[in-house]
Short mmCIF file of C-alpha atoms in Angstrom, two decimals:
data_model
loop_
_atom_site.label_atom_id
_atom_site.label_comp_id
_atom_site.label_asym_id
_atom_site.label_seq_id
_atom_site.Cartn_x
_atom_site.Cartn_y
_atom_site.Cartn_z
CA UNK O 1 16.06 26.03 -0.31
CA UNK O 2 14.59 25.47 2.84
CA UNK O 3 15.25 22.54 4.67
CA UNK O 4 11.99 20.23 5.63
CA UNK O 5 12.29 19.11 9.09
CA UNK O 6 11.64 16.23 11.04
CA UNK O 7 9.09 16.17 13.73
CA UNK O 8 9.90 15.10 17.26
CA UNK O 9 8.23 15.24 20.45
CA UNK O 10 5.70 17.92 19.52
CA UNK O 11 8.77 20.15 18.11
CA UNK O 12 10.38 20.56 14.32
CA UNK O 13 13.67 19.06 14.94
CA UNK O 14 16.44 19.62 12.44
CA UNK O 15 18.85 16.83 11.26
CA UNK O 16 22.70 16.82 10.32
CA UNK O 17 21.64 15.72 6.61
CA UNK O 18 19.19 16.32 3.95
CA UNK O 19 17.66 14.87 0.37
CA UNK O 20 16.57 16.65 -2.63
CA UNK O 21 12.73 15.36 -3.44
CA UNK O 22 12.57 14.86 -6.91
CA UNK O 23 10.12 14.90 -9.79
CA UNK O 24 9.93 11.98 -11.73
CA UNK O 25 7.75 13.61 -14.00
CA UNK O 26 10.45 16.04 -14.48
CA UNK O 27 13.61 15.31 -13.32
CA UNK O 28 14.79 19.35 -12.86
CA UNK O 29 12.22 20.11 -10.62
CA UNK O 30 13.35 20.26 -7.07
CA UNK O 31 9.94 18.87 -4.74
CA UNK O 32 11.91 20.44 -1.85
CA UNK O 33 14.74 19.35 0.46
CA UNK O 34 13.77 17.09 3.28
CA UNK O 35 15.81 16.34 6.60
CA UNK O 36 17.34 12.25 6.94
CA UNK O 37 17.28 11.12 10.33
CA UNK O 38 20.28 9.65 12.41
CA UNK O 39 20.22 6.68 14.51
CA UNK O 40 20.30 9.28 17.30
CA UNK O 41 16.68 11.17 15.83
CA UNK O 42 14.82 7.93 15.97
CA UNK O 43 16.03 6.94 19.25
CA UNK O 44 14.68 10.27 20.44
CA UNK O 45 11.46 9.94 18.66
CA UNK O 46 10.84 6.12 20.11
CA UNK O 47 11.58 7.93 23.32
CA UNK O 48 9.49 11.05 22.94
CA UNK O 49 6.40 8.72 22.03
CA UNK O 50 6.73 6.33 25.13
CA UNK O 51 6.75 9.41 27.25
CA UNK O 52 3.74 10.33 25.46
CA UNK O 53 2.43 7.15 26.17
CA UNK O 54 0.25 7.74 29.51
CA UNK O 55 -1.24 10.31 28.48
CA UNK O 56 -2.19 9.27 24.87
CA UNK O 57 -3.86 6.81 27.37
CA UNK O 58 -5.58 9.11 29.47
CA UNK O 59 -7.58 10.64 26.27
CA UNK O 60 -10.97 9.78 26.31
CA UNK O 61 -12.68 8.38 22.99
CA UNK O 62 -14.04 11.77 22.24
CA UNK O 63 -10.97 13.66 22.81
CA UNK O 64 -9.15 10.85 20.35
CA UNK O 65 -12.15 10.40 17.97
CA UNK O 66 -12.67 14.87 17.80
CA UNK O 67 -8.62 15.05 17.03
CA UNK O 68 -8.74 12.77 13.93
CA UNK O 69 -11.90 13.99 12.87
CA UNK O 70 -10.43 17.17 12.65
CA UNK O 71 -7.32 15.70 10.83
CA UNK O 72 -9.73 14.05 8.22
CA UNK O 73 -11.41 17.12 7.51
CA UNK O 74 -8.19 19.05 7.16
CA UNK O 75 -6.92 16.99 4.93
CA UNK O 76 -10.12 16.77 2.38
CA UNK O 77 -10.39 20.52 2.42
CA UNK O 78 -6.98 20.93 1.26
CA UNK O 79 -7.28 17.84 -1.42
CA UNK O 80 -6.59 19.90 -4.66
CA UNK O 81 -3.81 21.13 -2.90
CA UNK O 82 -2.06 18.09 -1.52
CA UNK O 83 -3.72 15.92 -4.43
CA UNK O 84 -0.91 18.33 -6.58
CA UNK O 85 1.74 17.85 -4.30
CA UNK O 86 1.58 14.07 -4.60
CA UNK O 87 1.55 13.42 -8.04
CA UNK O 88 4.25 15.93 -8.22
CA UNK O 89 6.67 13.89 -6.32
CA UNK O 90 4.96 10.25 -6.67
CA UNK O 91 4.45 10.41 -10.51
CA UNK O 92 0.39 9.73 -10.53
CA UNK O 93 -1.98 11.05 -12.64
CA UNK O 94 -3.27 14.30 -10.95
CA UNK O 95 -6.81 12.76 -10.52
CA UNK O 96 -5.76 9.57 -9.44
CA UNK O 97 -3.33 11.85 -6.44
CA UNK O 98 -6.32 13.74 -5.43
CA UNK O 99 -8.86 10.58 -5.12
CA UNK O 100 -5.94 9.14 -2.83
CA UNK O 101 -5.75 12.22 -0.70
CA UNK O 102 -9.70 11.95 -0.40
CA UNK O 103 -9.14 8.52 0.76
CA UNK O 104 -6.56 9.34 3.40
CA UNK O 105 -9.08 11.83 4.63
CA UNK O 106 -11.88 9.21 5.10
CA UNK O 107 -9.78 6.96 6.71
CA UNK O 108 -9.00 9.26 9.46
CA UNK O 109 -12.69 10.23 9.68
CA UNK O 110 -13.96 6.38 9.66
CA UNK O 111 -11.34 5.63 12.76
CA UNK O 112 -12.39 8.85 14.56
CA UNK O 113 -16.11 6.84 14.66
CA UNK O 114 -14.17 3.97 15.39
CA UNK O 115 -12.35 5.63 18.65
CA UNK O 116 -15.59 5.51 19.88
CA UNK O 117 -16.59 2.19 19.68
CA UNK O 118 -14.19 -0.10 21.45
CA UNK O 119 -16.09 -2.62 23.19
CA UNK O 120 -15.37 -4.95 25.78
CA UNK O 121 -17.11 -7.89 27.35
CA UNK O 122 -18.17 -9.11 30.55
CA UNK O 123 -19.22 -12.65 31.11
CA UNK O 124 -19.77 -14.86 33.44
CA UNK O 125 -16.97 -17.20 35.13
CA UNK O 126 -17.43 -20.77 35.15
CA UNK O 127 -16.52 -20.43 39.41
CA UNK O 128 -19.38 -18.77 41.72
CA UNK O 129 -19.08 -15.10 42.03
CA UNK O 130 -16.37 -13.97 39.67
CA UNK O 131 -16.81 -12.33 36.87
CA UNK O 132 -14.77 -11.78 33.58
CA UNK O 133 -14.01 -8.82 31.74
CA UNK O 134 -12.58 -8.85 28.46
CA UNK O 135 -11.41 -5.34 27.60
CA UNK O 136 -8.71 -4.06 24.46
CA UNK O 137 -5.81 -1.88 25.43
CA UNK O 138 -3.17 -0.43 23.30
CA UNK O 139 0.03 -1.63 22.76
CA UNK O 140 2.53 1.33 22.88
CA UNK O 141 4.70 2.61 21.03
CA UNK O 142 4.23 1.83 17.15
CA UNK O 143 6.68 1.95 14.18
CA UNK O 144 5.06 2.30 11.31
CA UNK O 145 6.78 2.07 7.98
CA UNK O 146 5.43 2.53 4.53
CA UNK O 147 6.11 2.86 0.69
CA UNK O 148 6.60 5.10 -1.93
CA UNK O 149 3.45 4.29 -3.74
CA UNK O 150 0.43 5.44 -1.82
CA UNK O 151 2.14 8.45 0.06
CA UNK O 152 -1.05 9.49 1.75
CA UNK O 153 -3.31 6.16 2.03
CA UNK O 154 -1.19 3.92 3.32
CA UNK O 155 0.20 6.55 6.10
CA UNK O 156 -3.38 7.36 7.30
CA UNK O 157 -4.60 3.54 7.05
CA UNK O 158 -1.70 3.02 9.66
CA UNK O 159 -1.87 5.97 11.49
CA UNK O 160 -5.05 6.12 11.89
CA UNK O 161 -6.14 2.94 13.72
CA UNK O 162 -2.38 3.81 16.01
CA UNK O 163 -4.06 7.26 17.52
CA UNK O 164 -7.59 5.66 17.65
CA UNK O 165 -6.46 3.11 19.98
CA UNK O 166 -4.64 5.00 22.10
CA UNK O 167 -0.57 4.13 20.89
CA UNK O 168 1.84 6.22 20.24
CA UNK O 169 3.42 6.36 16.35
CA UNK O 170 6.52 6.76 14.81
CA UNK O 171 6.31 7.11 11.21
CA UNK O 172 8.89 6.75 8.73
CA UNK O 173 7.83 7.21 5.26
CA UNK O 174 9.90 6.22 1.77
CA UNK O 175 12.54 8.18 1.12
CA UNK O 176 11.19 9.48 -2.06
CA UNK O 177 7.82 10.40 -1.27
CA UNK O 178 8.98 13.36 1.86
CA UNK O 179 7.31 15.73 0.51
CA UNK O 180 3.28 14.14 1.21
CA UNK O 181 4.46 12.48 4.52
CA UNK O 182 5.65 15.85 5.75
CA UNK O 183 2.54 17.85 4.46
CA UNK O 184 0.50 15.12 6.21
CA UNK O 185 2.50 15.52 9.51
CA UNK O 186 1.91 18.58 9.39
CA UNK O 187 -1.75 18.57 9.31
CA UNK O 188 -1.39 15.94 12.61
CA UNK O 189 0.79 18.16 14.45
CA UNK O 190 -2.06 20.44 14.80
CA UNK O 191 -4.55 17.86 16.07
CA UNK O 192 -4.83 17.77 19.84
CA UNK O 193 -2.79 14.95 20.78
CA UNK O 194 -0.34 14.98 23.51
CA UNK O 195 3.28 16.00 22.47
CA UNK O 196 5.13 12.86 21.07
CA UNK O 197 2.04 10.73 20.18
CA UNK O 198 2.99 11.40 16.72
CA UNK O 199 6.07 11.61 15.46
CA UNK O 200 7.98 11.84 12.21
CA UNK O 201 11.41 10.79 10.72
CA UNK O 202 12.50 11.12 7.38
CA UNK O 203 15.24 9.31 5.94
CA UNK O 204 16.49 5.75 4.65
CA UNK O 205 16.24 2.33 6.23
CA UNK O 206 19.84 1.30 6.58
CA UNK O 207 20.42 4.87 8.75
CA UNK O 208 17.73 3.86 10.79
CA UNK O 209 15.52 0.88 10.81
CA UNK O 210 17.21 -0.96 12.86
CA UNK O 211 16.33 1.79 15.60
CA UNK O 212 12.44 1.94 14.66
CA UNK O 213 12.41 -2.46 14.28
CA UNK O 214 14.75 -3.70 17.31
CA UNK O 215 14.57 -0.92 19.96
CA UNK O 216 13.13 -2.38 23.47
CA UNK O 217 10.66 0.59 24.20
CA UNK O 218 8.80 -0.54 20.01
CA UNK O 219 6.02 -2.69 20.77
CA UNK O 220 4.81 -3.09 17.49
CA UNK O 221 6.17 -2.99 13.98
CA UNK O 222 3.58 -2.32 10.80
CA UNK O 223 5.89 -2.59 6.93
CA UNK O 224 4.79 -2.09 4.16
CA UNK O 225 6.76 -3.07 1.22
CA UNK O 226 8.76 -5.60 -1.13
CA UNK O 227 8.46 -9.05 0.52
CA UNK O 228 12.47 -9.13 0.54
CA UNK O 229 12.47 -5.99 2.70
CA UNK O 230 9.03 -7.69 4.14
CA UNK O 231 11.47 -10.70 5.62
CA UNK O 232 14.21 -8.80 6.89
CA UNK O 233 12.02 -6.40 8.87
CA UNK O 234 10.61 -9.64 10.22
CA UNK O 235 14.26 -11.18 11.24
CA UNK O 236 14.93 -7.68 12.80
CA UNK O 237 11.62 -7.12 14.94
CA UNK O 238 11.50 -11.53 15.85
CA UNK O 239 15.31 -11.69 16.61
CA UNK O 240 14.89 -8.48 19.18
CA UNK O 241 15.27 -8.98 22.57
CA UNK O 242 11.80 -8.15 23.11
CA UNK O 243 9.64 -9.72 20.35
CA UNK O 244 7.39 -6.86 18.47
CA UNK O 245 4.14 -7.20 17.63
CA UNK O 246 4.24 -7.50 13.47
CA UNK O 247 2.15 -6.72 10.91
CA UNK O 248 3.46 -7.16 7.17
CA UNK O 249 2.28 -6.78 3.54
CA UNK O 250 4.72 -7.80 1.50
CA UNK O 251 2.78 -7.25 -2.54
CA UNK O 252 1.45 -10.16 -4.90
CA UNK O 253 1.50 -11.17 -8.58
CA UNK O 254 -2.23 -11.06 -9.32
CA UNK O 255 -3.93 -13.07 -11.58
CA UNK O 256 -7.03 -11.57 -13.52
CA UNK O 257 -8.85 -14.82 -14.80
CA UNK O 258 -11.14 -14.21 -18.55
CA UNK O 259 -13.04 -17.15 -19.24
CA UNK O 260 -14.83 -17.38 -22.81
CA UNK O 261 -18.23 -16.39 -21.49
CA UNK O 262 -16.54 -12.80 -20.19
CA UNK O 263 -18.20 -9.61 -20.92
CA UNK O 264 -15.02 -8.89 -23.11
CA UNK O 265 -15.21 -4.90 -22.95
CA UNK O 266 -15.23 -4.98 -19.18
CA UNK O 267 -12.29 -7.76 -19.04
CA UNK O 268 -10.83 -5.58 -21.18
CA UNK O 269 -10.78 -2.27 -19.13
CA UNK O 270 -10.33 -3.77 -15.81
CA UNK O 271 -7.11 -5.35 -17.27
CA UNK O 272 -6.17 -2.28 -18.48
CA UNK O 273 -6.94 -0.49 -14.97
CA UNK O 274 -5.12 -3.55 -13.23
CA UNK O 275 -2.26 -3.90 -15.36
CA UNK O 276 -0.82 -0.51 -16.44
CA UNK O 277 -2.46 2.58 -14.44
CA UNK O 278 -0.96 3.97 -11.93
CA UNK O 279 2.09 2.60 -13.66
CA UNK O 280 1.33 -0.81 -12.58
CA UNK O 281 3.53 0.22 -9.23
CA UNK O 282 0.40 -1.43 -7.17
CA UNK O 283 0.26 -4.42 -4.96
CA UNK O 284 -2.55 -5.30 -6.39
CA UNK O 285 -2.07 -5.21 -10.20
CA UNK O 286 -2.83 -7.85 -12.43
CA UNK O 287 0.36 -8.64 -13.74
CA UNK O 288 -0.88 -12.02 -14.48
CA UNK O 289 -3.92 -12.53 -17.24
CA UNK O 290 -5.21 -15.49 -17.76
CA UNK O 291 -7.56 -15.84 -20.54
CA UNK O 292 -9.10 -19.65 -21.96
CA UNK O 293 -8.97 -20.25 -25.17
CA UNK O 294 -11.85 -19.48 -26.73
CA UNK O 295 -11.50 -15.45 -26.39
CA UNK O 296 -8.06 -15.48 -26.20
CA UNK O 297 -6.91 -13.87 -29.35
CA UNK O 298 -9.91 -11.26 -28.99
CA UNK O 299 -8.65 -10.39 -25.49
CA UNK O 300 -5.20 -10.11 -26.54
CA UNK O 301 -6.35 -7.76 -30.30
CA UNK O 302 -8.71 -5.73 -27.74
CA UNK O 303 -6.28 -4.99 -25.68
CA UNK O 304 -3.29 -4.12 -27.25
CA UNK O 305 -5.97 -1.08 -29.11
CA UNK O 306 -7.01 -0.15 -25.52
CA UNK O 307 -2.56 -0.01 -24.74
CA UNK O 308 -1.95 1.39 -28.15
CA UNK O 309 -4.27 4.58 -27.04
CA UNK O 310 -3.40 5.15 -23.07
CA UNK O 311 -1.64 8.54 -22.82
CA UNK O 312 1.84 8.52 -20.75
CA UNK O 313 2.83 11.68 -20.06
CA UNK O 314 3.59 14.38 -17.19
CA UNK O 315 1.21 13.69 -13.80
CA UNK O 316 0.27 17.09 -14.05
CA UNK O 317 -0.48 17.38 -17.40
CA UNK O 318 -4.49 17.18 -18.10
CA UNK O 319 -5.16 14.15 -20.33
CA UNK O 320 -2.81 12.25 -18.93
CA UNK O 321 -3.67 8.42 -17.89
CA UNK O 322 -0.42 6.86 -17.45
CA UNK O 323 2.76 9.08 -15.59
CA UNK O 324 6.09 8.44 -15.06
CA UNK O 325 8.09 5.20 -13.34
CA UNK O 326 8.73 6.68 -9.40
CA UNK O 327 12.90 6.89 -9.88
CA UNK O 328 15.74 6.25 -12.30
CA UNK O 329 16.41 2.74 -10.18
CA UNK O 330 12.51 1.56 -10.61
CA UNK O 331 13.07 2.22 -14.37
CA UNK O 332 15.95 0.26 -14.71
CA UNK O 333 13.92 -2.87 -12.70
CA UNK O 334 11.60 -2.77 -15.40
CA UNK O 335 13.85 -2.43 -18.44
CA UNK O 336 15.32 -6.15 -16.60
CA UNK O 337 12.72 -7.79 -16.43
CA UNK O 338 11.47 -6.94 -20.11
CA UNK O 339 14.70 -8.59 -21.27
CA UNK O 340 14.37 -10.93 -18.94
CA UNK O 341 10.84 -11.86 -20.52
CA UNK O 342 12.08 -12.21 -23.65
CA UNK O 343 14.96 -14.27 -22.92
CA UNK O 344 12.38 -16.74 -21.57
CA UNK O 345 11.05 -16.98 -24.68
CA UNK O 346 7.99 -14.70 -24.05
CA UNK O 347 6.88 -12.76 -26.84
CA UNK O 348 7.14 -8.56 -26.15
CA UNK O 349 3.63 -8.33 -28.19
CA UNK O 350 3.44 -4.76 -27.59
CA UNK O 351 5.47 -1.60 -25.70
CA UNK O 352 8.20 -1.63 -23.15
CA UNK O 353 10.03 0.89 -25.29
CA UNK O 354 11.47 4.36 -22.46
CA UNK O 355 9.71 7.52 -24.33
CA UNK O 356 10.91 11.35 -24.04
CA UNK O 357 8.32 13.69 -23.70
CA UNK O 358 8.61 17.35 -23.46
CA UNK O 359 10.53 17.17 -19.96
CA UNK O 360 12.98 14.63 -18.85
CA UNK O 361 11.09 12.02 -16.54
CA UNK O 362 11.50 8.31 -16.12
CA UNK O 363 8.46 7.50 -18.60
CA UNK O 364 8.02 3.46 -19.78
CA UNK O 365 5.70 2.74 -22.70
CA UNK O 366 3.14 0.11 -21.25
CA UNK O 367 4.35 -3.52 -21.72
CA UNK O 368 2.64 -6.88 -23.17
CA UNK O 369 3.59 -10.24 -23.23
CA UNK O 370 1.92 -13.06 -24.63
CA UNK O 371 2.76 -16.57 -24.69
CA UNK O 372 3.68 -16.60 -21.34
CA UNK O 373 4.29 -20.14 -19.22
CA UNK O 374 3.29 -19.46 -16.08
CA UNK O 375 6.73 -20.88 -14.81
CA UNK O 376 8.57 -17.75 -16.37
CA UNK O 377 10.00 -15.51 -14.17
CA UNK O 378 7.88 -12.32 -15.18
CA UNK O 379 5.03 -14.54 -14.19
CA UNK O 380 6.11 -15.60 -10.98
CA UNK O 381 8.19 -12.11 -9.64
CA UNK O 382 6.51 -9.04 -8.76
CA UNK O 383 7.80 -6.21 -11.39
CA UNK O 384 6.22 -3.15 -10.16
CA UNK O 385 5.50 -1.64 -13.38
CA UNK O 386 3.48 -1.56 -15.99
CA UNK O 387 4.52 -4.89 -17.22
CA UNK O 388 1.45 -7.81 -18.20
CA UNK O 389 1.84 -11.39 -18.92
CA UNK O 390 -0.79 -13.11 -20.79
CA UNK O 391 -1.38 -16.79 -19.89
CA UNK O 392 -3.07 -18.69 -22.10
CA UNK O 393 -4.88 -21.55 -20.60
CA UNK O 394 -7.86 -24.61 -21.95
CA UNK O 395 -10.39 -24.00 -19.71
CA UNK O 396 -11.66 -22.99 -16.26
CA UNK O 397 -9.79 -25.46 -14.20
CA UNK O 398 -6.57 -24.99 -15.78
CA UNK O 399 -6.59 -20.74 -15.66
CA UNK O 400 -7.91 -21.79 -11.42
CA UNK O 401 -4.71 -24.00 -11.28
CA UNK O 402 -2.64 -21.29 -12.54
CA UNK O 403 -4.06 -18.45 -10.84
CA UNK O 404 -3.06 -20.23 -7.20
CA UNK O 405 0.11 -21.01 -8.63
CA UNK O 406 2.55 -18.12 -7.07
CA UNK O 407 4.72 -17.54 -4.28
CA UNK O 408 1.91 -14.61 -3.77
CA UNK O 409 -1.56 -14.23 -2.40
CA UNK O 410 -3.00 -11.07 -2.72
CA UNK O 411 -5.67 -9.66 -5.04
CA UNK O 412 -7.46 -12.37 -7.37
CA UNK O 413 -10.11 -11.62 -9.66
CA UNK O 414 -12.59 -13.49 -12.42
CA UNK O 415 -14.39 -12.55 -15.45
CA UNK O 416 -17.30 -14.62 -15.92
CA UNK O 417 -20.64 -14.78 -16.38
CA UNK O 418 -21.39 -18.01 -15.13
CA UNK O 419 -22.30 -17.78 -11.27
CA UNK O 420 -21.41 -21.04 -10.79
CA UNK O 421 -17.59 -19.95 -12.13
CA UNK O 422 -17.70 -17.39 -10.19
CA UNK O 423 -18.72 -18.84 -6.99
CA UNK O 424 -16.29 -21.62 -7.29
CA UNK O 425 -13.62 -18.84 -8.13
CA UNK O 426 -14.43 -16.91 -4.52
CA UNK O 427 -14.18 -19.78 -2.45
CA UNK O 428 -11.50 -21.75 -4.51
CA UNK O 429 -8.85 -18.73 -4.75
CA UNK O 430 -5.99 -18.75 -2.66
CA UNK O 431 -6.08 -14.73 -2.23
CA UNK O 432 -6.82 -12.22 0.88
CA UNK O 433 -9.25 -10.70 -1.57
CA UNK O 434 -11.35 -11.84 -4.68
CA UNK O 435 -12.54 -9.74 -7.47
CA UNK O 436 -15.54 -10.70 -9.66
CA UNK O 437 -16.14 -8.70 -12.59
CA UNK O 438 -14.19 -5.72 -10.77
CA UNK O 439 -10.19 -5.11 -11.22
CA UNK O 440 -7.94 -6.71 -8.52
CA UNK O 441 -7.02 -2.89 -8.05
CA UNK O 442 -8.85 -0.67 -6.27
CA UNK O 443 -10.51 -1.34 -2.72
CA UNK O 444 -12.93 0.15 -0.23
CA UNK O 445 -11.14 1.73 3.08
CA UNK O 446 -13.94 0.43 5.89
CA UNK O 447 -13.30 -3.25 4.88
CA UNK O 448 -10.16 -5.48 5.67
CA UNK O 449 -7.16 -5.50 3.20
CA UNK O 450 -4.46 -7.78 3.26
CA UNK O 451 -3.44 -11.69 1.83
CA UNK O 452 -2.25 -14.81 1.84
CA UNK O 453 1.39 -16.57 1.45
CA UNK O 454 4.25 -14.22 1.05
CA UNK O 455 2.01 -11.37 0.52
CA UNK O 456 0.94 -10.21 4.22
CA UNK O 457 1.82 -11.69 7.60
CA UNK O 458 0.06 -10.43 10.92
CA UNK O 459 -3.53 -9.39 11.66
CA UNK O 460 -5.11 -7.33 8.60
CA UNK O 461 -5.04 -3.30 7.40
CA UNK O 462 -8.04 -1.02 7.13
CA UNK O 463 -11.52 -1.20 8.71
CA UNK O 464 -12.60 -2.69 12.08
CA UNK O 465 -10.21 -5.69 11.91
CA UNK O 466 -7.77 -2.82 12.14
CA UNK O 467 -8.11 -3.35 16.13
CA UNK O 468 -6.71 -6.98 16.34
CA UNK O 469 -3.16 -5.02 15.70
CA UNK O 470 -3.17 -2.30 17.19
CA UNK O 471 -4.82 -3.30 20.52
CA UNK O 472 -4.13 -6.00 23.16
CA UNK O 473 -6.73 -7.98 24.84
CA UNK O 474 -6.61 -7.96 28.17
CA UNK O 475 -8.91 -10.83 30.52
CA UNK O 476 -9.75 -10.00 34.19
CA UNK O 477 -11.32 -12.10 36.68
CA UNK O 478 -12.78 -10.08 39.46
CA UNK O 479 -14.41 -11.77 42.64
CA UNK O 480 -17.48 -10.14 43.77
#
């Protein structure tokens, strides 16, 4: 099988080791076989991109905005294609791994317009005849680290924003999702950017993170991922001798609030959307419903029917609404913390029972737990499956209470129809983003994304607040 390579300095480099991609919708199929960096490889990619540097610099906004514009398109034309590939190796549903790929495609196109329109200011001093300019520069060379779950989005809402500014990137994707991350690189390689503006390298943290978070010539460091990886990345970029730049987001445990005046069939599918698709393996899954009283026991019979009847099976099968748990080692996380749920005292109410379906994969019957104190450890630690905890609670203030209650500060969202609920909820919510009436899943690419608390540290992802990272702001005074 042919070996996937990584991609350094503008050139397919080959490494001394390599990883079977596997399909956790079928554990005998073979993805491909993807190179694993050395130390040595991501020294010579941090090296190849701050050669790049200058003239990454010396692009014009046209030249930078034309090259991801024609990366965007690229990768939209080809989203049945790559769509396939992702839920292949990822575990998605197949429609759920093409929408992604459409998203990764917008998100370059969005940041080509937004090559184009970095502004600066010039004001006047407060001493006669000097003037100020304000102007944004990029930083330099970028690591830029990211997780299993969103092979394609997360990559381009990273990479994106790097090349738009002017930086240089290197990318290291999660080991088990090679396969997308080299299909995207790919597509970038043939972009007109200098040689080493982009580069790629496969492999696992331990061999070389400590390269892409301590080395002198990485300015910047941008992780996504568990918050316990989230804090060591931070100890490794802060404790280098030259401090990086650092952006983090680091997951949540998201409450969904249902209040008695709810419109109970949309509570109901949004907490099925939240909870359980995409396998629950989402930073921003509910994994924390809290319903009042007064529908409680409605909430809890309406959706166990809508669980009863989701369909878990292969990504690539059609009908399928629910695939596979990424790996063998995320499986065995969840299978914990189910018996760690009951021995709290929770009650399973439904699921959590490892099904066989006509291939071997790592498939996990949704899970629900009811009587849940919000103290319990399911209800406080993120899972990362398709795991929900129902909290029942007397009224408005108390589900508010709990909601804020968690190490975590994500996603937060309300069902109500009370506007004065829901206003209350947006401002009162201790979250980087409030949903009302929508699932804390699921959010637009052109608008900041990122939380509170031990969810996200550093400037925010996605849209024009993109720029506060990956650009530094340079003040000159200028005498006339």
């Amino acid at each position: 099988m042919t070996v996937h390579r990584n991609f350094i300095g503008g050139e397919w480099i080959a490494a001394a080791n390599a990883a079977p991609d596997i399909n956790p919708s079928d554990v005998g199929d073979v993805v491909g076989e993807y190179a694993r960096a050395s130390r040595a490889d991501a020294d010579m990619a941090i090296a190849a991109a701050k050669a790049a540097f200058p003239a990454c610099g010396r692009m014009t906004p046209q030249a930078r905005a034309d090259a991801l514009k024609t990366i965007g398109d690229e990768v939209i034309a080809r989203r049945d294609e790559l769509g396939r590939l992702l839920s292949r190796e990822e575990g998605k549903p197949l429609a759920d791994g093409v929408a992604e790929v459409v998203r990764a495609g917008q998100i370059f196109s969005f940041f080509a317009g937004e090559a184009l329109r970095l502004v600066g200011e010039k004001v006047a001093s407060t001493r006669p005849g000097v003037t100020v300019e304000i102007t944004r520069e990029p930083v330099g060379v970028v690591s830029l680290i990211t997780p299993w779950n969103f092979p394609i989005a997360i990559p381009a809402w990273k990479i994106a924003p790097a090349l738009a500014y002017g930086n240089c990137v290197v990318f290291k994707p999660a080991d088990l999702v090679s396969a997308t991350a080299h299909a995207l690189a790919e597509i970038i390689a043939r972009a007109a950017f200098p040689a080493g503006a982009f580069n790629l390298v496969m492999g696992r943290g331990a061999e070389i993170g400590e390269a892409l978070l301590s080395h002198d010539d990485v300015a910047a460091v941008s992780f996504t991922g568990s918050a316990a990886t989230g804090r060591k990345v931070a100890e490794a970029a802060v404790a280098a001798p030259k401090m990086k730049k650092l952006q983090l987001e680091m997951g949540g445990k998201n409450p969904l609030v249902v209040l008695d005046d709810a419109d109970l069939e949309l509570a109901v599918e949004a907490a099925a959307n939240g909870a359980f698709y995409q396998t629950g393996q989402r930073c921003t899954a509910s994994s924390r419903l809290i319903v009042t009283a007064g529908i409680h026991d409605r909430f809890v019979e309406a959706l166990t029917a809508k669980t009863k009847a989701l369909i878990v099976d292969d990504a690539l099968k059609p009908g399928t609404q629910i695939g596979p748990v990424v790996d063998e080692a995320q499986l065995d996380q969840d299978l914990r913390y189910l018996a760690i749920g009951k021995d709290e005292g929770a009650k399973l109410h439904w699921g959590g029972e490892r099904l066989n379906r006509d291939k071997q994969g790592f498939y996990l019957q949704p899970a629900l737990f009811v009587g849940v104190d919000n103290a319990m450890r399911i209800a406080r630690e993120e899972i990362f499956g398709p795991v929900a905890a129902i909290v029942r609670v007397k009224d408005y203030e108390e589900a508010l209470a709990v909601a804020n209650d968690t190490p975590y500060g994500l996603s937060a969202g309300i069902f109500t129809t009370s506007l004065k609920h829901a206003t209350h909820f947006q401002r009162n919510s201790e979250a980087g983003m409030v949903m009302v009436n929508v699932p804390t899943a699921g959010v637009d690419y052109h608008v900041p994304f990122g939380g509170r608390k031990a969810s996200s540290y550093g400037p925010r992802e996605q849209g024009g607040f993109a720029v506060e990272f990956y650009t530094s702001v340079k003040t000159s005074y200028v005498l006339a």
